[in-house]
PDB file of C-alpha atoms in Angstrom:
ATOM      1  CA  MET D  54      10.091  22.104   3.614  1.00 40.00           C
ATOM      2  CA  HIS D  55       8.870  21.711   0.041  1.00 50.00           C
ATOM      3  CA  LYS D  56       7.442  18.207  -0.203  1.00 66.00           C
ATOM      4  CA  SER D  57       8.145  17.771  -3.889  1.00 87.00           C
ATOM      5  CA  PHE D  58       7.094  14.120  -4.189  1.00 93.00           C
ATOM      6  CA  TYR D  59       3.468  14.800  -3.212  1.00 95.00           C
ATOM      7  CA  ALA D  60       3.400  18.228  -4.887  1.00 96.00           C
ATOM      8  CA  SER D  61       3.722  16.780  -8.393  1.00 96.00           C
ATOM      9  CA  GLN D  62       1.085  14.920 -10.368  1.00 97.00           C
ATOM     10  CA  SER D  63       0.915  11.145 -10.669  1.00 97.00           C
ATOM     11  CA  VAL D  64      -0.085   9.101 -13.695  1.00 97.00           C
ATOM     12  CA  TYR D  65      -3.728   9.123 -12.515  1.00 98.00           C
ATOM     13  CA  SER D  66      -3.957  12.610 -10.977  1.00 98.00           C
ATOM     14  CA  GLU D  67      -2.491  14.286 -14.076  1.00 98.00           C
ATOM     15  CA  PRO D  68      -5.261  16.402 -15.702  1.00 98.00           C
ATOM     16  CA  GLY D  69      -3.608  16.512 -19.130  1.00 97.00           C
ATOM     17  CA  ARG D  70      -5.554  18.588 -21.636  1.00 97.00           C
ATOM     18  CA  TYR D  71      -8.091  19.411 -18.910  1.00 98.00           C
ATOM     19  CA  ARG D  72      -5.650  21.449 -16.804  1.00 97.00           C
ATOM     20  CA  GLU D  73      -7.552  24.701 -17.366  1.00 97.00           C
ATOM     21  CA  THR D  74     -10.828  22.945 -16.570  1.00 97.00           C
ATOM     22  CA  LEU D  75      -9.384  21.685 -13.292  1.00 97.00           C
ATOM     23  CA  MET D  76      -8.249  25.202 -12.345  1.00 96.00           C
ATOM     24  CA  ARG D  77     -11.858  26.340 -12.407  1.00 93.00           C
ATOM     25  CA  GLY D  78     -12.352  24.507  -9.123  1.00 89.00           C
ATOM     26  CA  GLY D  79     -11.238  27.467  -7.014  1.00 90.00           C
ATOM     27  CA  VAL D  80      -8.429  27.718  -4.501  1.00 93.00           C
ATOM     28  CA  GLU D  81      -9.867  27.114  -1.039  1.00 96.00           C
ATOM     29  CA  PRO D  82     -10.628  23.512   0.057  1.00 96.00           C
ATOM     30  CA  GLN D  83     -14.321  24.287   0.564  1.00 95.00           C
ATOM     31  CA  SER D  84     -14.629  25.731  -2.947  1.00 96.00           C
ATOM     32  CA  ILE D  85     -12.768  22.792  -4.451  1.00 97.00           C
ATOM     33  CA  ALA D  86     -15.079  20.328  -2.694  1.00 96.00           C
ATOM     34  CA  ARG D  87     -18.243  22.121  -3.815  1.00 95.00           C
ATOM     35  CA  TRP D  88     -17.021  22.337  -7.392  1.00 96.00           C
ATOM     36  CA  ILE D  89     -16.256  18.605  -7.525  1.00 97.00           C
ATOM     37  CA  SER D  90     -19.615  17.701  -6.014  1.00 95.00           C
ATOM     38  CA  SER D  91     -21.382  19.880  -8.577  1.00 94.00           C
ATOM     39  CA  PHE D  92     -20.644  17.305 -11.300  1.00 96.00           C
ATOM     40  CA  MET D  93     -19.950  14.057  -9.386  1.00 96.00           C
ATOM     41  CA  GLN D  94     -22.469  11.634  -7.872  1.00 96.00           C
ATOM     42  CA  HIS D  95     -21.845   8.755  -5.475  1.00 95.00           C
ATOM     43  CA  PRO D  96     -23.877   5.578  -6.157  1.00 94.00           C
ATOM     44  CA  ARG D  97     -24.893   5.382  -2.482  1.00 89.00           C
ATOM     45  CA  GLY D  98     -25.169   9.111  -1.802  1.00 85.00           C
ATOM     46  CA  ALA D  99     -28.227  11.231  -1.086  1.00 82.00           C
ATOM     47  CA  LYS D 100     -28.575  12.323  -4.721  1.00 84.00           C
ATOM     48  CA  SER D 101     -28.703   8.696  -5.847  1.00 87.00           C
ATOM     49  CA  GLU D 102     -31.396   7.939  -3.287  1.00 84.00           C
ATOM     50  CA  GLU D 103     -33.453  10.806  -4.720  1.00 85.00           C
ATOM     51  CA  ARG D 104     -32.736  10.438  -8.449  1.00 86.00           C
ATOM     52  CA  GLY D 105     -31.402   6.937  -8.834  1.00 92.00           C
ATOM     53  CA  PHE D 106     -28.057   5.916 -10.294  1.00 95.00           C
ATOM     54  CA  LYS D 107     -28.199   5.270 -14.027  1.00 94.00           C
ATOM     55  CA  PRO D 108     -26.333   2.563 -16.001  1.00 95.00           C
ATOM     56  CA  GLU D 109     -24.123   5.155 -17.679  1.00 96.00           C
ATOM     57  CA  GLN D 110     -23.143   6.448 -14.245  1.00 96.00           C
ATOM     58  CA  ALA D 111     -22.328   2.913 -13.130  1.00 96.00           C
ATOM     59  CA  ALA D 112     -20.063   2.658 -16.173  1.00 96.00           C
ATOM     60  CA  ASP D 113     -18.325   5.865 -15.002  1.00 97.00           C
ATOM     61  CA  LEU D 114     -17.033   3.971 -11.961  1.00 97.00           C
ATOM     62  CA  GLU D 115     -14.398   2.413 -14.209  1.00 97.00           C
ATOM     63  CA  LEU D 116     -12.853   5.836 -14.935  1.00 98.00           C
ATOM     64  CA  ARG D 117      -9.455   5.942 -13.244  1.00 98.00           C
ATOM     65  CA  SER D 118      -7.753   9.200 -14.121  1.00 98.00           C
ATOM     66  CA  VAL D 119      -8.626  12.815 -13.420  1.00 98.00           C
ATOM     67  CA  ALA D 120      -8.353  13.495 -17.147  1.00 98.00           C
ATOM     68  CA  GLU D 121     -10.917  10.774 -17.932  1.00 98.00           C
ATOM     69  CA  ILE D 122     -13.351  12.030 -15.283  1.00 98.00           C
ATOM     70  CA  LEU D 123     -13.102  15.634 -16.470  1.00 98.00           C
ATOM     71  CA  ALA D 124     -13.488  14.539 -20.092  1.00 98.00           C
ATOM     72  CA  VAL D 125     -16.861  12.989 -19.271  1.00 98.00           C
ATOM     73  CA  ALA D 126     -17.918  16.040 -17.241  1.00 97.00           C
ATOM     74  CA  VAL D 127     -17.074  18.318 -20.173  1.00 96.00           C
ATOM     75  CA  LYS D 128     -18.793  16.051 -22.707  1.00 95.00           C
ATOM     76  CA  ARG D 129     -22.000  16.134 -20.646  1.00 95.00           C
ATOM     77  CA  ASN D 130     -21.795  19.936 -20.218  1.00 95.00           C
ATOM     78  CA  LEU D 131     -21.806  19.515 -16.457  1.00 95.00           C
ATOM     79  CA  LEU D 132     -19.416  22.395 -15.816  1.00 92.00           C
ATOM     80  CA  ASP D 133     -21.409  25.129 -17.561  1.00 84.00           C
ATOM     81  CA  GLY D 134     -24.479  25.745 -15.473  1.00 72.00           C
ATOM     82  CA  VAL D 135     -27.513  23.483 -15.363  1.00 74.00           C
ATOM     83  CA  SER D 136     -27.257  20.393 -17.556  1.00 77.00           C
ATOM     84  CA  ALA D 137     -29.885  17.797 -18.342  1.00 83.00           C
ATOM     85  CA  GLN D 138     -27.177  15.151 -18.445  1.00 91.00           C
ATOM     86  CA  HIS D 139     -26.470  12.798 -15.562  1.00 94.00           C
ATOM     87  CA  LYS D 140     -23.591  13.643 -13.249  1.00 95.00           C
ATOM     88  CA  VAL D 141     -20.399  11.633 -13.452  1.00 97.00           C
ATOM     89  CA  GLY D 142     -20.648   8.546 -11.268  1.00 97.00           C
ATOM     90  CA  GLY D 143     -17.859   8.187  -8.756  1.00 97.00           C
ATOM     91  CA  VAL D 144     -16.973   6.920  -5.286  1.00 97.00           C
ATOM     92  CA  CYS D 145     -15.000   8.598  -2.493  1.00 97.00           C
ATOM     93  CA  ARG D 146     -11.695   7.796  -4.190  1.00 98.00           C
ATOM     94  CA  ASP D 147     -12.775   9.713  -7.294  1.00 98.00           C
ATOM     95  CA  PHE D 148     -13.942  12.774  -5.362  1.00 98.00           C
ATOM     96  CA  ALA D 149     -10.670  12.715  -3.421  1.00 98.00           C
ATOM     97  CA  ILE D 150      -8.308  12.315  -6.373  1.00 98.00           C
ATOM     98  CA  LEU D 151      -9.870  15.315  -8.102  1.00 98.00           C
ATOM     99  CA  ALA D 152      -9.072  17.411  -5.015  1.00 98.00           C
ATOM    100  CA  VAL D 153      -5.577  15.908  -4.821  1.00 98.00           C
ATOM    101  CA  SER D 154      -5.019  16.846  -8.459  1.00 98.00           C
ATOM    102  CA  ARG D 155      -6.204  20.417  -7.874  1.00 98.00           C
ATOM    103  CA  PHE D 156      -3.839  20.886  -4.925  1.00 97.00           C
ATOM    104  CA  ARG D 157      -0.894  19.365  -6.781  1.00 97.00           C
ATOM    105  CA  GLU D 158      -1.554  21.551  -9.807  1.00 97.00           C
ATOM    106  CA  ARG D 159      -0.755  24.643  -7.750  1.00 95.00           C
ATOM    107  CA  GLY D 160       2.272  22.965  -6.146  1.00 95.00           C
ATOM    108  CA  THR D 161       0.612  22.041  -2.851  1.00 95.00           C
ATOM    109  CA  PRO D 162       1.533  18.563  -1.531  1.00 95.00           C
ATOM    110  CA  ALA D 163      -1.492  16.275  -1.526  1.00 96.00           C
ATOM    111  CA  ARG D 164      -2.240  12.541  -1.540  1.00 96.00           C
ATOM    112  CA  LEU D 165      -5.010  10.010  -1.101  1.00 98.00           C
ATOM    113  CA  ARG D 166      -5.477   8.397   2.309  1.00 98.00           C
ATOM    114  CA  VAL D 167      -7.099   4.971   2.344  1.00 98.00           C
ATOM    115  CA  GLY D 168      -9.007   3.942   5.436  1.00 98.00           C
ATOM    116  CA  PHE D 169     -12.266   3.782   7.322  1.00 98.00           C
ATOM    117  CA  ALA D 170     -14.650   6.438   8.666  1.00 98.00           C
ATOM    118  CA  ASP D 171     -17.020   6.067  11.609  1.00 97.00           C
ATOM    119  CA  TYR D 172     -19.497   8.709  10.410  1.00 96.00           C
ATOM    120  CA  LEU D 173     -20.970   7.073   7.299  1.00 95.00           C
ATOM    121  CA  ALA D 174     -23.007   4.257   8.856  1.00 95.00           C
ATOM    122  CA  PRO D 175     -23.907   3.960  12.552  1.00 95.00           C
ATOM    123  CA  GLY D 176     -21.876   1.295  14.331  1.00 96.00           C
ATOM    124  CA  HIS D 177     -19.552   0.727  11.362  1.00 98.00           C
ATOM    125  CA  TRP D 178     -16.146   1.793  10.154  1.00 98.00           C
ATOM    126  CA  GLU D 179     -16.919   2.265   6.467  1.00 98.00           C
ATOM    127  CA  ASP D 180     -14.357   2.028   3.680  1.00 98.00           C
ATOM    128  CA  HIS D 181     -13.549   5.649   2.832  1.00 98.00           C
ATOM    129  CA  TRP D 182     -10.850   7.643   1.060  1.00 98.00           C
ATOM    130  CA  LEU D 183      -9.871  11.214   1.868  1.00 98.00           C
ATOM    131  CA  CYS D 184      -7.704  13.914   0.300  1.00 98.00           C
ATOM    132  CA  GLU D 185      -4.815  14.796   2.605  1.00 97.00           C
ATOM    133  CA  TRP D 186      -3.046  18.080   1.832  1.00 96.00           C
ATOM    134  CA  HIS D 187      -0.285  20.108   3.471  1.00 94.00           C
ATOM    135  CA  ASP D 188      -1.065  23.698   4.439  1.00 93.00           C
ATOM    136  CA  GLY D 189       2.582  24.629   4.957  1.00 91.00           C
ATOM    137  CA  THR D 190       2.519  23.632   8.600  1.00 92.00           C
ATOM    138  CA  ARG D 191       0.831  20.242   8.810  1.00 92.00           C
ATOM    139  CA  TRP D 192      -1.213  17.673   6.908  1.00 94.00           C
ATOM    140  CA  LYS D 193      -4.994  18.129   6.912  1.00 96.00           C
ATOM    141  CA  ARG D 194      -7.564  15.562   5.836  1.00 97.00           C
ATOM    142  CA  LEU D 195     -10.338  16.844   3.579  1.00 97.00           C
ATOM    143  CA  ASP D 196     -13.535  14.855   3.126  1.00 97.00           C
ATOM    144  CA  VAL D 197     -14.553  16.183  -0.271  1.00 97.00           C
ATOM    145  CA  GLU D 198     -18.089  14.790  -0.235  1.00 95.00           C
ATOM    146  CA  PHE D 199     -19.058  15.987   3.226  1.00 93.00           C
ATOM    147  CA  ALA D 200     -17.268  19.316   2.862  1.00 92.00           C
ATOM    148  CA  ALA D 201     -19.731  20.038   0.060  1.00 87.00           C
ATOM    149  CA  ILE D 202     -22.930  18.893   1.781  1.00 86.00           C
ATOM    150  CA  GLY D 203     -22.236  19.136   5.507  1.00 80.00           C
ATOM    151  CA  GLY D 204     -24.299  16.964   7.828  1.00 84.00           C
ATOM    152  CA  VAL D 205     -21.605  16.032  10.342  1.00 91.00           C
ATOM    153  CA  SER D 206     -20.607  17.600  13.647  1.00 91.00           C
ATOM    154  CA  PHE D 207     -16.896  18.115  12.955  1.00 96.00           C
ATOM    155  CA  ASP D 208     -14.750  20.117  10.552  1.00 95.00           C
ATOM    156  CA  THR D 209     -14.796  18.234   7.251  1.00 96.00           C
ATOM    157  CA  LEU D 210     -11.891  20.385   6.036  1.00 96.00           C
ATOM    158  CA  ASP D 211      -9.724  18.899   8.801  1.00 97.00           C
ATOM    159  CA  VAL D 212     -11.224  15.507   9.692  1.00 98.00           C
ATOM    160  CA  PRO D 213     -10.249  14.492  13.253  1.00 97.00           C
ATOM    161  CA  ARG D 214      -7.886  11.517  13.410  1.00 96.00           C
ATOM    162  CA  GLU D 215     -10.282   9.645  15.714  1.00 97.00           C
ATOM    163  CA  ARG D 216     -13.074   9.800  13.095  1.00 97.00           C
ATOM    164  CA  PHE D 217     -10.972   8.332  10.287  1.00 98.00           C
ATOM    165  CA  LEU D 218      -8.570   5.408  10.672  1.00 98.00           C
ATOM    166  CA  THR D 219      -6.036   4.643   7.977  1.00 98.00           C
ATOM    167  CA  ALA D 220      -5.981   1.041   6.771  1.00 98.00           C
ATOM    168  CA  THR D 221      -2.866   0.506   8.888  1.00 97.00           C
ATOM    169  CA  GLU D 222      -4.544   1.836  12.017  1.00 97.00           C
ATOM    170  CA  ALA D 223      -7.583  -0.349  11.293  1.00 98.00           C
ATOM    171  CA  TRP D 224      -5.369  -3.431  10.873  1.00 98.00           C
ATOM    172  CA  PHE D 225      -3.776  -2.995  14.282  1.00 98.00           C
ATOM    173  CA  ARG D 226      -7.126  -2.094  15.864  1.00 98.00           C
ATOM    174  CA  ILE D 227      -8.636  -5.426  14.850  1.00 97.00           C
ATOM    175  CA  LYS D 228      -5.487  -7.298  15.835  1.00 95.00           C
ATOM    176  CA  ASP D 229      -6.062  -5.986  19.357  1.00 97.00           C
ATOM    177  CA  GLU D 230      -9.827  -6.516  19.176  1.00 97.00           C
ATOM    178  CA  PRO D 231     -10.610  -9.329  16.685  1.00 96.00           C
ATOM    179  CA  GLU D 232     -14.293  -9.228  17.580  1.00 97.00           C
ATOM    180  CA  ILE D 233     -14.726  -5.813  15.893  1.00 97.00           C
ATOM    181  CA  ALA D 234     -13.366  -6.906  12.497  1.00 97.00           C
ATOM    182  CA  SER D 235     -16.905  -7.244  11.115  1.00 96.00           C
ATOM    183  CA  ARG D 236     -17.426  -3.514  11.635  1.00 98.00           C
ATOM    184  CA  PHE D 237     -14.822  -2.641   8.975  1.00 98.00           C
ATOM    185  CA  GLY D 238     -15.842  -2.702   5.316  1.00 98.00           C
ATOM    186  CA  VAL D 239     -18.835  -1.631   3.230  1.00 97.00           C
ATOM    187  CA  SER D 240     -21.906  -2.425   5.314  1.00 96.00           C
ATOM    188  CA  SER D 241     -24.421  -1.707   2.539  1.00 93.00           C
ATOM    189  CA  LEU D 242     -22.802  -4.387   0.367  1.00 93.00           C
ATOM    190  CA  GLY D 243     -22.300  -6.898   3.169  1.00 94.00           C
ATOM    191  CA  LEU D 244     -18.518  -6.770   2.764  1.00 96.00           C
ATOM    192  CA  SER D 245     -16.505  -6.649   5.962  1.00 97.00           C
ATOM    193  CA  GLY D 246     -13.826  -8.281   8.051  1.00 96.00           C
ATOM    194  CA  GLU D 247     -10.100  -8.748   8.346  1.00 97.00           C
ATOM    195  CA  TRP D 248      -9.779  -9.797   4.707  1.00 97.00           C
ATOM    196  CA  PHE D 249     -11.256  -6.451   3.602  1.00 97.00           C
ATOM    197  CA  VAL D 250      -8.823  -4.442   5.724  1.00 98.00           C
ATOM    198  CA  ALA D 251      -5.953  -6.544   4.350  1.00 97.00           C
ATOM    199  CA  GLY D 252      -6.808  -5.456   0.806  1.00 97.00           C
ATOM    200  CA  SER D 253      -6.966  -1.843   1.975  1.00 98.00           C
ATOM    201  CA  LEU D 254      -3.413  -2.118   3.331  1.00 98.00           C
ATOM    202  CA  LEU D 255      -2.076  -2.716  -0.173  1.00 98.00           C
ATOM    203  CA  ARG D 256      -4.141   0.109  -1.610  1.00 98.00           C
ATOM    204  CA  GLU D 257      -2.856   2.409   1.161  1.00 98.00           C
ATOM    205  CA  MET D 258       0.735   1.477   0.346  1.00 97.00           C
ATOM    206  CA  ALA D 259       0.134   2.186  -3.342  1.00 97.00           C
ATOM    207  CA  ALA D 260      -1.544   5.531  -2.637  1.00 97.00           C
ATOM    208  CA  LEU D 261       1.390   6.674  -0.494  1.00 96.00           C
ATOM    209  CA  ARG D 262       3.608   5.900  -3.476  1.00 96.00           C
ATOM    210  CA  LYS D 263       1.299   7.922  -5.762  1.00 96.00           C
ATOM    211  CA  LEU D 264      -0.332   4.998  -7.512  1.00 97.00           C
ATOM    212  CA  GLU D 265      -3.970   5.855  -6.841  1.00 98.00           C
ATOM    213  CA  LEU D 266      -5.980   2.710  -7.425  1.00 98.00           C
ATOM    214  CA  LYS D 267      -9.661   1.901  -7.061  1.00 98.00           C
ATOM    215  CA  PRO D 268     -11.230   0.593  -3.830  1.00 98.00           C
ATOM    216  CA  TRP D 269     -12.007  -2.717  -5.553  1.00 97.00           C
ATOM    217  CA  ASP D 270      -8.530  -3.410  -6.969  1.00 98.00           C
ATOM    218  CA  TYR D 271      -6.648  -6.532  -5.848  1.00 97.00           C
ATOM    219  CA  TRP D 272      -3.216  -7.914  -6.712  1.00 97.00           C
ATOM    220  CA  GLY D 273      -0.371  -9.955  -5.295  1.00 95.00           C
ATOM    221  CA  PRO D 274      -1.175 -11.283  -1.812  1.00 93.00           C
ATOM    222  CA  SER D 275      -4.655  -9.750  -1.951  1.00 95.00           C
ATOM    223  CA  LYS D 276      -5.771 -11.681  -5.071  1.00 91.00           C
ATOM    224  CA  ASP D 277      -6.881 -14.611  -2.915  1.00 89.00           C
ATOM    225  CA  LEU D 278      -8.922 -12.474  -0.515  1.00 92.00           C
ATOM    226  CA  SER D 279     -12.639 -13.162  -0.650  1.00 88.00           C
ATOM    227  CA  PRO D 280     -15.782 -12.734   1.457  1.00 89.00           C
ATOM    228  CA  VAL D 281     -16.544 -16.363   0.585  1.00 85.00           C
ATOM    229  CA  SER D 282     -13.294 -17.544   2.211  1.00 83.00           C
ATOM    230  CA  PRO D 283     -12.537 -14.734   4.664  1.00 83.00           C
ATOM    231  CA  GLU D 284      -9.916 -16.562   6.735  1.00 88.00           C
ATOM    232  CA  LEU D 285      -6.347 -15.505   5.952  1.00 92.00           C
ATOM    233  CA  SER D 286      -3.700 -18.162   5.525  1.00 91.00           C
ATOM    234  CA  HIS D 287      -0.698 -18.048   7.843  1.00 92.00           C
ATOM    235  CA  GLN D 288       1.488 -16.897   4.966  1.00 94.00           C
ATOM    236  CA  ALA D 289      -0.933 -14.145   3.956  1.00 94.00           C
ATOM    237  CA  ARG D 290      -1.301 -12.893   7.525  1.00 94.00           C
ATOM    238  CA  THR D 291       2.481 -12.766   7.886  1.00 96.00           C
ATOM    239  CA  THR D 292       2.774 -10.758   4.668  1.00 96.00           C
ATOM    240  CA  PHE D 293       0.097  -8.269   5.704  1.00 97.00           C
ATOM    241  CA  ASP D 294       1.593  -7.961   9.187  1.00 97.00           C
ATOM    242  CA  GLN D 295       4.919  -7.082   7.617  1.00 97.00           C
ATOM    243  CA  LEU D 296       3.332  -4.496   5.333  1.00 97.00           C
ATOM    244  CA  ALA D 297       1.314  -2.984   8.193  1.00 97.00           C
ATOM    245  CA  SER D 298       4.454  -2.736  10.324  1.00 96.00           C
ATOM    246  CA  ARG D 299       6.230  -0.852   7.546  1.00 95.00           C
ATOM    247  CA  LEU D 300       3.289   1.452   7.024  1.00 95.00           C
ATOM    248  CA  ARG D 301       3.085   2.107  10.752  1.00 93.00           C
ATOM    249  CA  THR D 302       6.671   3.338  10.932  1.00 89.00           C
ATOM    250  CA  VAL D 303       7.037   4.931   7.510  1.00 88.00           C
ATOM    251  CA  SER D 304       8.014   8.575   7.288  1.00 80.00           C
ATOM    252  CA  VAL D 305       5.672  10.417   4.958  1.00 83.00           C
ATOM    253  CA  ASP D 306       6.765  13.965   5.783  1.00 77.00           C
ATOM    254  CA  GLY D 307       9.900  14.113   3.634  1.00 73.00           C
ATOM    255  CA  GLU D 308      10.407  15.371   0.104  1.00 73.00           C
ATOM    256  CA  ASP D 309      10.755  11.959  -1.509  1.00 81.00           C
ATOM    257  CA  GLU D 310       8.828   8.734  -1.917  1.00 85.00           C
ATOM    258  CA  PRO D 311       8.557   6.992   1.491  1.00 91.00           C
ATOM    259  CA  GLU D 312      11.827   5.066   1.693  1.00 89.00           C
ATOM    260  CA  ALA D 313      10.477   2.191   3.786  1.00 90.00           C
ATOM    261  CA  LEU D 314       7.962   1.338   1.055  1.00 94.00           C
ATOM    262  CA  ALA D 315      10.204   1.770  -1.976  1.00 91.00           C
ATOM    263  CA  ASP D 316      11.035  -1.925  -2.383  1.00 92.00           C
ATOM    264  CA  TRP D 317       7.460  -3.182  -1.952  1.00 94.00           C
ATOM    265  CA  PRO D 318       6.321  -4.176  -5.463  1.00 93.00           C
ATOM    266  CA  LEU D 319       3.644  -2.125  -7.158  1.00 96.00           C
ATOM    267  CA  PRO D 320       1.307  -3.881  -9.595  1.00 96.00           C
ATOM    268  CA  GLU D 321       1.329  -3.587 -13.360  1.00 96.00           C
ATOM    269  CA  GLU D 322      -2.069  -5.277 -13.513  1.00 97.00           C
ATOM    270  CA  VAL D 323      -4.907  -5.686 -11.008  1.00 98.00           C
ATOM    271  CA  ILE D 324      -8.021  -7.771 -10.672  1.00 97.00           C
ATOM    272  CA  SER D 325     -10.811  -5.234 -10.343  1.00 97.00           C
ATOM    273  CA  PHE D 326     -14.490  -5.496  -9.397  1.00 95.00           C
ATOM    274  CA  PRO D 327     -16.127  -2.252 -10.636  1.00 94.00           C
ATOM    275  CA  GLN D 328     -19.485  -3.937 -11.237  1.00 91.00           C
ATOM    276  CA  GLY D 329     -19.047  -6.933  -8.952  1.00 89.00           C
ATOM    277  CA  GLU D 330     -17.493  -9.186 -11.592  1.00 93.00           C
ATOM    278  CA  ALA D 331     -13.744  -9.729 -11.844  1.00 94.00           C
ATOM    279  CA  VAL D 332     -12.016  -7.757 -14.599  1.00 96.00           C
ATOM    280  CA  ALA D 333      -8.279  -7.740 -15.350  1.00 97.00           C
ATOM    281  CA  VAL D 334      -6.995  -4.174 -15.723  1.00 97.00           C
ATOM    282  CA  VAL D 335      -3.558  -3.272 -17.054  1.00 97.00           C
ATOM    283  CA  LEU D 336      -2.405  -0.135 -15.243  1.00 97.00           C
ATOM    284  CA  ARG D 337      -0.774   2.866 -16.810  1.00 90.00           C
ATOM    285  CA  SER D 338       3.010   2.959 -16.655  1.00 78.00           C
ATOM    286  CA  LEU D 339       4.492   5.010 -13.852  1.00 61.00           C
TER     287      LEU D 339
END
């Protein structure tokens, strides 16, 4: 079955004038991952520990679209051999959306998956986003960063389901075991708990509808979430339970936008925290 919804570009995965640049990334998942990692740098990755993460790279974290990311890479001559310029700063979402864009550009269904990985920090389920693509038979989850550098004991081109939990799976895991909620989040920043997973639920819903947001975007029922006041109100918990239940049962294997999510409102504006301070961001029109 041709999964046309996920095989076409979204407003943020669209490469625009950089379509030919994107096609230089190769065809195979491993090649795509290595190409992306050749010009992208994570603020908490090994390269940043060695070389530091410069202010201009921190500013790159506000780039939302594939076209914007590639524009910076081209401007810094990062795609033509060795460059003295700093790599483009980006987090897992940015690595993943570049891969998603590359798959979609050749008509292969692909999407972002929002969730938590157990292989980034010992004893923690760390906030992490993967590229999920369909090989004609089934969906596979590609960890773009680790596919390029290795360092884990499993196939990073097909991440095992037990090593990566979607936000929905994480929500129900901590409902069954509330005492483990503090293990879900971003341990290096001291951000964790049920409130963090709640925000991820909304971002997961948006990603499945091809609105690929940033890991620090909040709107609607998530605007009141905070590590300072981590307890969810009864109303908020009810809302997130309802969303999680929909996400748990949604069919994402068809050709169209997941029907069970179609009436859940998508934001036109988000409150974003790219540098730790709240910024209002008006999103591109769908």
